[in-house]
Coordinates of C-alpha atoms and ligand atoms in Angstrom, one line a residue:
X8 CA -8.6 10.0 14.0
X9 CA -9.7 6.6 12.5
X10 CA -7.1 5.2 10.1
X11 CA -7.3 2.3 8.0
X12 CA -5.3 0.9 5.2
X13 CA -3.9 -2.1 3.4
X14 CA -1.6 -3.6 1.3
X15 CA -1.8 -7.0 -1.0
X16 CA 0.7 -9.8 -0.3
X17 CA 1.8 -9.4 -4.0
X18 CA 5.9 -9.8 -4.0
X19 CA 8.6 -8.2 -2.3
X20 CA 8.0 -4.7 -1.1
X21 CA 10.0 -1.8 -3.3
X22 CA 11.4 1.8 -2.3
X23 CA 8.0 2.6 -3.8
X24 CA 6.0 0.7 -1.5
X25 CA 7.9 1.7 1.4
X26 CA 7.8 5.9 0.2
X27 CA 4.2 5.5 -1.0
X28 CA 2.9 4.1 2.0
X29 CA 4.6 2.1 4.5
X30 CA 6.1 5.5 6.1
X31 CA 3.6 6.9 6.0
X32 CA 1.2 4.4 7.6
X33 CA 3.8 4.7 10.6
X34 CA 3.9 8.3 10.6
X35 CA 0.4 8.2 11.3
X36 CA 0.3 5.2 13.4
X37 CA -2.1 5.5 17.0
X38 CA -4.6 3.6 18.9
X39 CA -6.7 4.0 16.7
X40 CA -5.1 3.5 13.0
X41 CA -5.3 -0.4 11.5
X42 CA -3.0 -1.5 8.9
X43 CA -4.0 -4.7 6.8
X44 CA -2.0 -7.2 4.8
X45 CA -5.4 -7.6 2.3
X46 CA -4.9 -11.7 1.2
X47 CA -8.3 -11.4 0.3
X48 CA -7.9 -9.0 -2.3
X49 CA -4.7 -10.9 -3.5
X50 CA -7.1 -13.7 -4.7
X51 CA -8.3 -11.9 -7.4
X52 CA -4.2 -12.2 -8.6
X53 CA -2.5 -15.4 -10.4
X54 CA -0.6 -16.9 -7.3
X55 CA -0.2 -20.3 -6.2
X56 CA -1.6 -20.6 -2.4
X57 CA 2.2 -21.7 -1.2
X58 CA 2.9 -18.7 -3.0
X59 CA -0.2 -16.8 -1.2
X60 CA 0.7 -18.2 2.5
X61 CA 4.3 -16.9 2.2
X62 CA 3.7 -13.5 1.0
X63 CA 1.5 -12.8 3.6
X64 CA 3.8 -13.6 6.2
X65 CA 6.4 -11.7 4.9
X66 CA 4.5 -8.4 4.0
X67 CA 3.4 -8.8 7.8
X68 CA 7.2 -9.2 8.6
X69 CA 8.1 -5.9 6.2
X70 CA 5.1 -3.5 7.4
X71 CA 6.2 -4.1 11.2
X72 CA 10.0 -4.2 10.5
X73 CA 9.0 -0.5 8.8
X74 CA 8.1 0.6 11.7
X75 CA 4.5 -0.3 12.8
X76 CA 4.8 -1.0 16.5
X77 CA 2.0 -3.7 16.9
X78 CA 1.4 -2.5 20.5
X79 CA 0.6 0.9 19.2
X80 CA -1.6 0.2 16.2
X81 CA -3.3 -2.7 14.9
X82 CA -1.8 -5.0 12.2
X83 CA -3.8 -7.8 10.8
X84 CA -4.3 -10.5 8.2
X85 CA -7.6 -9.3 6.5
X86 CA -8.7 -13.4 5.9
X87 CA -8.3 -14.0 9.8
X88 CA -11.6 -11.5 10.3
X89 CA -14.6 -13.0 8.8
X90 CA -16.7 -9.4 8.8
X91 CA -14.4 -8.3 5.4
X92 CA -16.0 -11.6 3.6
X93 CA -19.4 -11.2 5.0
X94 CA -20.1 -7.3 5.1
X95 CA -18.6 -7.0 1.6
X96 CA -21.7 -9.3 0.3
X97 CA -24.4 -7.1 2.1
X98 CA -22.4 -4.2 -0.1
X99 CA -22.2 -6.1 -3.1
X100 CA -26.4 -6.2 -2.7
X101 CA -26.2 -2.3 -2.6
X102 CA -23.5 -1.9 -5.5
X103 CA -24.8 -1.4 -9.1
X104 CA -22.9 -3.5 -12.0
X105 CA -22.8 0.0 -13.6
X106 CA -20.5 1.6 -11.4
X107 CA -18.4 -1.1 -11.2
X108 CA -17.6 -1.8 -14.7
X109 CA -16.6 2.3 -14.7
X110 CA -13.9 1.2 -12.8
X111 CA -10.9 2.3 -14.2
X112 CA -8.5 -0.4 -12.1
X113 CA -11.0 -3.2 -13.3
X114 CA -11.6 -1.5 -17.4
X115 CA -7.6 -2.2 -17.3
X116 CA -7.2 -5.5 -15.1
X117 CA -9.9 -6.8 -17.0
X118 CA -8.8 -6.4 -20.6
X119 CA -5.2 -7.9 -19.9
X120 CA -7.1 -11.5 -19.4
X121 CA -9.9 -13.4 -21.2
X122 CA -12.6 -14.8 -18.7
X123 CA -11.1 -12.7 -16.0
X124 CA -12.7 -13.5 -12.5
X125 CA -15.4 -11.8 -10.7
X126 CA -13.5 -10.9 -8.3
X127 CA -11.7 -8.8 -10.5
X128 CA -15.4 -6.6 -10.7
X129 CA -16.0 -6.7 -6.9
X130 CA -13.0 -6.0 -5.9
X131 CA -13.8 -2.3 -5.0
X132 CA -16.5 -3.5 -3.0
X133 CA -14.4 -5.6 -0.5
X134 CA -12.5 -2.9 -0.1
X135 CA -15.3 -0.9 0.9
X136 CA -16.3 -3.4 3.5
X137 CA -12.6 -2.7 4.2
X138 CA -13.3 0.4 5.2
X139 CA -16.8 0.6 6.3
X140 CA -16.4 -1.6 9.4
X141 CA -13.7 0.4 11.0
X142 CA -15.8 3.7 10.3
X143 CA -12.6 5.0 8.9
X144 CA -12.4 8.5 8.8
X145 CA -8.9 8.7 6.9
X146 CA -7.8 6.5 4.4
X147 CA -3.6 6.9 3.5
X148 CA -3.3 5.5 0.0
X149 CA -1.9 6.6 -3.5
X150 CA -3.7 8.7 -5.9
X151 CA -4.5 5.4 -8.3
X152 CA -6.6 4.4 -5.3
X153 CA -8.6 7.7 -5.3
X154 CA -12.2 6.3 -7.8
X155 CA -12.2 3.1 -5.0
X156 CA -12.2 5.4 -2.1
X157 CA -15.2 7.3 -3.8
X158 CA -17.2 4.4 -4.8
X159 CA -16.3 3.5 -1.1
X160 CA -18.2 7.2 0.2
X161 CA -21.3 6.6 -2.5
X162 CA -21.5 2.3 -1.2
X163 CA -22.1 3.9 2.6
X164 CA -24.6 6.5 1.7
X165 CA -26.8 4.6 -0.6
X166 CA -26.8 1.9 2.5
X167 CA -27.4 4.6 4.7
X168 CA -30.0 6.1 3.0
X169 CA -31.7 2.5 2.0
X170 CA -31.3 1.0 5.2
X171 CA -30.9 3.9 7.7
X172 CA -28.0 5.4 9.4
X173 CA -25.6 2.5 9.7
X174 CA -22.0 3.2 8.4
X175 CA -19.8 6.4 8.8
X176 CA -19.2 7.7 5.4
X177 CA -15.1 7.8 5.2
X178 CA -14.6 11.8 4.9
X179 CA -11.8 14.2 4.4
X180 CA -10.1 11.1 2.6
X181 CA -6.6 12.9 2.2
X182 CA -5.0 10.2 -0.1
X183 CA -1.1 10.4 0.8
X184 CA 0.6 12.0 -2.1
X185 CA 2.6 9.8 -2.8
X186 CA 6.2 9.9 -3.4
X187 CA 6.0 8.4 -7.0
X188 CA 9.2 6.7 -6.8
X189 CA 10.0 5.4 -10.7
X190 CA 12.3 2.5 -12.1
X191 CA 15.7 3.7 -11.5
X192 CA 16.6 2.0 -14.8
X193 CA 13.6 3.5 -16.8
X194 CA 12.6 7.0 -14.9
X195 CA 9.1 7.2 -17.3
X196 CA 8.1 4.3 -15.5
X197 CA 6.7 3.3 -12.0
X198 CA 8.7 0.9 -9.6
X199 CA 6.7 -1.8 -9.4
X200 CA 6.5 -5.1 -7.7
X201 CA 4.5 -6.6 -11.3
X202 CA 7.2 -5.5 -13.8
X203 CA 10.5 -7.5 -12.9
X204 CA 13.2 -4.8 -13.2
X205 CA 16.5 -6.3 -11.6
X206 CA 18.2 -3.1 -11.6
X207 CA 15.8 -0.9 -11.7
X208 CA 13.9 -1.7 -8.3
X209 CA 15.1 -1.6 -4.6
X210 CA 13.7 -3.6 -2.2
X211 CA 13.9 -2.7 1.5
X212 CA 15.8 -6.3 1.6
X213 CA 18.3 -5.3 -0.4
X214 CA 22.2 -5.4 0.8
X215 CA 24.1 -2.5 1.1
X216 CA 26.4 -3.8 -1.9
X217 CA 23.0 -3.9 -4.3
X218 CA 21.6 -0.8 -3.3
X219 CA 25.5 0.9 -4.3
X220 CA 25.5 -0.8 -7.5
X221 CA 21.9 -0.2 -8.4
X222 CA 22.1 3.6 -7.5
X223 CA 25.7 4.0 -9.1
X224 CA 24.1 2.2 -12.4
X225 CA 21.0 4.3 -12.3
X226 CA 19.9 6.2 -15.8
X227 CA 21.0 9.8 -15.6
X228 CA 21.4 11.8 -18.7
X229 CA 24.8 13.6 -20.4
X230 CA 23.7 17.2 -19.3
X231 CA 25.8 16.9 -16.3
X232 CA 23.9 19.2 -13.9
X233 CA 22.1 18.5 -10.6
X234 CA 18.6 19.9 -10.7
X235 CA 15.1 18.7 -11.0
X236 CA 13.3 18.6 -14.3
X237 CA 11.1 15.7 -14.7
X238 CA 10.4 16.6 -18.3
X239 CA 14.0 16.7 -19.5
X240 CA 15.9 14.8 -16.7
X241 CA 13.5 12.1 -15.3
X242 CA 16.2 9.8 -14.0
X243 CA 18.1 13.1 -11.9
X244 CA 15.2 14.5 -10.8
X245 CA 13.5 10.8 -9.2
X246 CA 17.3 10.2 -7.8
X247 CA 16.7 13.7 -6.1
X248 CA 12.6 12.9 -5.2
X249 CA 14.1 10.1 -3.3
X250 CA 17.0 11.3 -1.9
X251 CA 14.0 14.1 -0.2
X252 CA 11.6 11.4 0.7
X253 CA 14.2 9.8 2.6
X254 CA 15.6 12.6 4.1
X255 CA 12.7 14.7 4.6
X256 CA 13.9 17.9 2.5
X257 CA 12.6 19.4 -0.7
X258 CA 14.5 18.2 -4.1
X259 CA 15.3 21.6 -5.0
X260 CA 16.9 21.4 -1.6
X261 CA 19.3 19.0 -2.0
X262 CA 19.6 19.7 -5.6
X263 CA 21.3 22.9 -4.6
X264 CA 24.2 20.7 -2.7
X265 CA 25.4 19.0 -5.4
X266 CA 27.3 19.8 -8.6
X267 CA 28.2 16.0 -9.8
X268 CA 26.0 13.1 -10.5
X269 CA 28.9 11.1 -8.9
X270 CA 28.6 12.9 -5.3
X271 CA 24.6 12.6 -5.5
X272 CA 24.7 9.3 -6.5
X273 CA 27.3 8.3 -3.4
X274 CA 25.2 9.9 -0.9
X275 CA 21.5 8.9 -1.4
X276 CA 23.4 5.3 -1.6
X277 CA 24.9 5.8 1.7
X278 CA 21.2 7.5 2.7
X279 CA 19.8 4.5 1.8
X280 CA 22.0 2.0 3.1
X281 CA 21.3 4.3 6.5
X282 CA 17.3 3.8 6.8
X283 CA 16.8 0.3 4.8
X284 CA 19.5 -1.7 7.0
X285 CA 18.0 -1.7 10.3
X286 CA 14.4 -2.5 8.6
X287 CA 16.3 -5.5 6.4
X288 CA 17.9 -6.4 9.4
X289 CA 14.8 -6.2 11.9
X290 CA 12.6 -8.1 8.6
X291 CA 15.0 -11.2 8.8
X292 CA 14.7 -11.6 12.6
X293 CA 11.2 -11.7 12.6
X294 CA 11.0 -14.2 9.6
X295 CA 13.4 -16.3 12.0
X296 CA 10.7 -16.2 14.2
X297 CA 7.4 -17.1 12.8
X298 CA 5.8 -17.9 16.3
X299 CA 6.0 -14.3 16.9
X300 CA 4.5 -12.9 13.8
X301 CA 1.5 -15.2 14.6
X302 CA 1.3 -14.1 18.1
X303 CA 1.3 -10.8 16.2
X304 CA -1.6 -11.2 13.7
X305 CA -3.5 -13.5 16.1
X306 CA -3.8 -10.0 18.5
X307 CA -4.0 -7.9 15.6
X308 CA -7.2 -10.0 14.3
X309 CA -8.8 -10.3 17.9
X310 CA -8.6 -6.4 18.4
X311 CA -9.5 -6.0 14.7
X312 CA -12.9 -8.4 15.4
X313 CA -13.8 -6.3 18.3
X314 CA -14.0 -3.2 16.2
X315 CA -15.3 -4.9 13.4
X316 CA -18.3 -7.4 14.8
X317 CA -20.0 -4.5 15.8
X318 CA -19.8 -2.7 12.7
X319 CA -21.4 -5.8 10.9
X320 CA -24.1 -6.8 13.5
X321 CA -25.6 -3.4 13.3
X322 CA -25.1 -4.1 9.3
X323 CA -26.7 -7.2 9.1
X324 CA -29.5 -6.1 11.3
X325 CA -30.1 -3.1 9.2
X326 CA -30.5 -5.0 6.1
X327 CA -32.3 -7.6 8.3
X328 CA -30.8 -10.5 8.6
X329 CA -30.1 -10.4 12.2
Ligands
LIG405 P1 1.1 -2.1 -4.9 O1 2.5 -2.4 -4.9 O2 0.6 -1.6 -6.2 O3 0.2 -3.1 -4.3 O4 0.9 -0.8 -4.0 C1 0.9 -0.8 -2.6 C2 1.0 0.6 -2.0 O5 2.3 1.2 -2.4 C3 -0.1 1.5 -2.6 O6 -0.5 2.4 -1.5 C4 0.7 2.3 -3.7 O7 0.1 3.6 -3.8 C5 2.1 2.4 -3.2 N1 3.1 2.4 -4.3 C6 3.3 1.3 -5.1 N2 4.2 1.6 -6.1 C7 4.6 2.9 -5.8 C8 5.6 3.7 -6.4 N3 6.4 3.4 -7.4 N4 5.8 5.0 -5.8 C9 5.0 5.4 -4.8 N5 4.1 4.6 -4.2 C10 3.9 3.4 -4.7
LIG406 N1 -6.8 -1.6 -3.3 C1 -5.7 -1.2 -2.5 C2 -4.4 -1.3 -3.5 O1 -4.5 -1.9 -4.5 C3 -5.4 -2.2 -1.4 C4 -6.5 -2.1 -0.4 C5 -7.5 -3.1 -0.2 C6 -6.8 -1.0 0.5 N2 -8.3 -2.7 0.8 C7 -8.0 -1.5 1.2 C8 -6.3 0.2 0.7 C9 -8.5 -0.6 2.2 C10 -6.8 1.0 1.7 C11 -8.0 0.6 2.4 O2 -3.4 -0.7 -3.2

C-alpha cells in the first residue's frame, strides 16, 4: 500500500513526535511508503534560514536514527523535489478561498499574528500536492491533521472531475491514533515542540540522567494508586499511556503491575532509557557525518522525482500547460 507522510523541521523531536508518528511511520515502512522532512511547509513558521537549514538536517538525522532504513523506504527533503512547489499551484487554481479560510489549523494560526502570511492560507494545499503526487493511498498522521486530509480527497476530485481522471483520491485515510502523549509537568496539556517546557518534555536526545530526573519529577497526584483515569489522574494515567506505547501493552495492563508511583516511575525511566539510547546514540553518529545524510536525501529525492514527475506531467497536461 502507498504511504506518504511528513513532518516540519520545527525543533527537536519529543516523546510525542516519536509515539505519534515516527514509530509508526517505521512500523509501516516498505517499498513503497515515503517519509518527508516538509521545509516547505516550515516557511510558513518564524525561523531564521540558518535556523531552517539545521533543522532539517537534524529531523532527517532523527526520522532515520528512529528507525526508517533509507534502503527500504524513501526519505526526502520535500524542497529538493520541485513537483511539491509546482503541482501545489495547479491545486491552488482548483482550491476555493472559502474552504480554506474554514480551516480550523489556519482560523487559529491566523489569529495569533497580524498580517499573517499567505502561506499560512495555502498551506493545506501544498500538502495536498504532498499527497497527490505519490497517489497515496494511506496517510499516517494525528487526528489534528484529519480536515487537511479531507480537503486533500475533495482538491483531487474537483480536479478529477474538472480536468479528467488525473489524481488518485487518497482513500481509507486511517489517521494513526495517536498516542497523545501530554506535558509530563502539566498532564492537561500536549507535549509540544512550540511550548518550551524544560521538564515537562523528552526528547529522544535526551541522556539517561534527564529522562530519570524528568520522569521521577513528573506531576502525579496524592491519591496514591496506580490506575488510569484521565479525568481525575491525568499525570498517572499519561505516565501509564506511555509506559504502553513503549512497551506495546494496554495501560490497564501495566497499571495492574504496580502498587507505588515510585516502582512505575523507576521502570518506564529505565523503559525509556532502553528504546531512546540506541536512537540518541545512532542520531549523533549521523550528525557526525553529514556527507552521509546528503547521500541519503540526494537518493531519497531522485527516487521521490521518479515517482513524482510523472504524477505532475500528467497534471500539467491535464490542466494544459504541457
Ligand atoms: P508537530 O510536532 O506538531 O509538527 O507534529 C509532528 C507529528 O507528531 C504529527 O504527526 C503529530 O500528530 C505528532 N505529534 C505531535 N505532538 C504529539 C503529542 N504530544 N502526542 C502524540 N503525537 C504528537
Ligand atoms: N501538516 C502536517 C503537520 O503539521 C505536516 C505535513 C505536511 C504532512 N505535508 C504532509 C503530513 C503530507 C502528511 C502528509 O503535521
Amino acid at each position: 500500500m502507498r504511504v506518504l507522510s511528513g513532518m516540519q523541521p520545527s525543533g527537536a523531536a519529543h516523546l510525542g513526535n516519536y509515539l505519534g508518528a515516527l514509530r509508526p511511520w517505521v512500523d509501516s515502512q516498505s517499498p513503497d511508503a515515503f517519509y518527508c522532512v516538509v521545509d516547505l511547509h516550515a516557511l510558513t513558521l518564524d525561523m531564521s534560514p540558518a535556523d531552517l537549514r539545521r533543522q532539517t538536517v537534524e529531523l532527517l538525522a532523527t526520522m532515520i536514527a528512529s528507525g526508517l532504513d533509507p534502503e527500504l523506504c524513501t526519505v526526502f527533503v520535500q524542497s529538493q523535489v520541485p513537483y511539491h512547489a509546482q503541482l501545489s499551484w495547479l491545486l491552488e487554481c482548483v482550491a476555493t478561498y472559502g474552504e480554506l479560510t474554514r480551516m480550523v489549523a489556519f482560523k487559529e494560526k491566523s489569529q495569533r499574528s497580524q498580517g499573517y502570511r499567505v502561506g499560512l492560507l495555502t498551506y493545506p494545499v501544498l500538502m495536498a500536492a504532498d499527497i497527490l503526487l505519490y497517489e497515496t493511498e494511506c496517510v499516517p498522521v494525528g487526528d489534528d491533521q484529519r480536515q487537511h486530509l479531507e480537503l486533500s480527497r475533495n482538491i483531487a476530485e474537483r480536479f478529477n472531475a474538472r480536468y479528467g481522471e488525473t489524481f488518485r483520491v487518497p482513500k481509507g485515510i486511517q489517521p494513526v491514533v495517536a498516542a497523545r502523549v501530554m506535558d509530563l509537568q502539566d498532564p492537561q496539556r500536549k507535549m509540544s515542540k512550540s511550548l518550551a517546557s524544560p521538564l515537562g518534555t523528552i526528547y529522544l536526545t535526551d541522556e539517561p540522567a534527564d529522562l530519570e530526573r524528568k520522569v521521577k519529577r513528573a506531576v502525579t497526584d496524592t491519591d496514591g494508586s496506580v490506575r488510569l483515569d484521565w479525568e481525575k489522574k491525568p499525570g498517572v494515567s499519561n505516565l501509564l499511556e506511555i509506559f504502553a506505547g513503549l512497551s506495546g501493552e494496554r495501560p490497564d495492563a501495566v497499571a495492574q503491575r504496580y502498587s507505588s508511583y515510585g516502582d512505575l516511575k523507576r521502570d518506564l525511566a529505565a523503559l525509556l532509557i532502553e528504546t531512546l539510547s540506541p536512537i540518541r546514540r545512532r542520531y549523533y553518529e549521523l550528525m557526525t557525518d553529514p556527507e552521509e545524510l546528503n547521500l541519503i536525501a540526494t537518493e531519497g529525492a531522485r527516487r521521490a522525482c521518479a515517482v513524482a514527475g510523472d504524477v505532475y506531467d500528467r497534471a500539467a497536461r491535464a490542466v494544459g500547460i504541457a
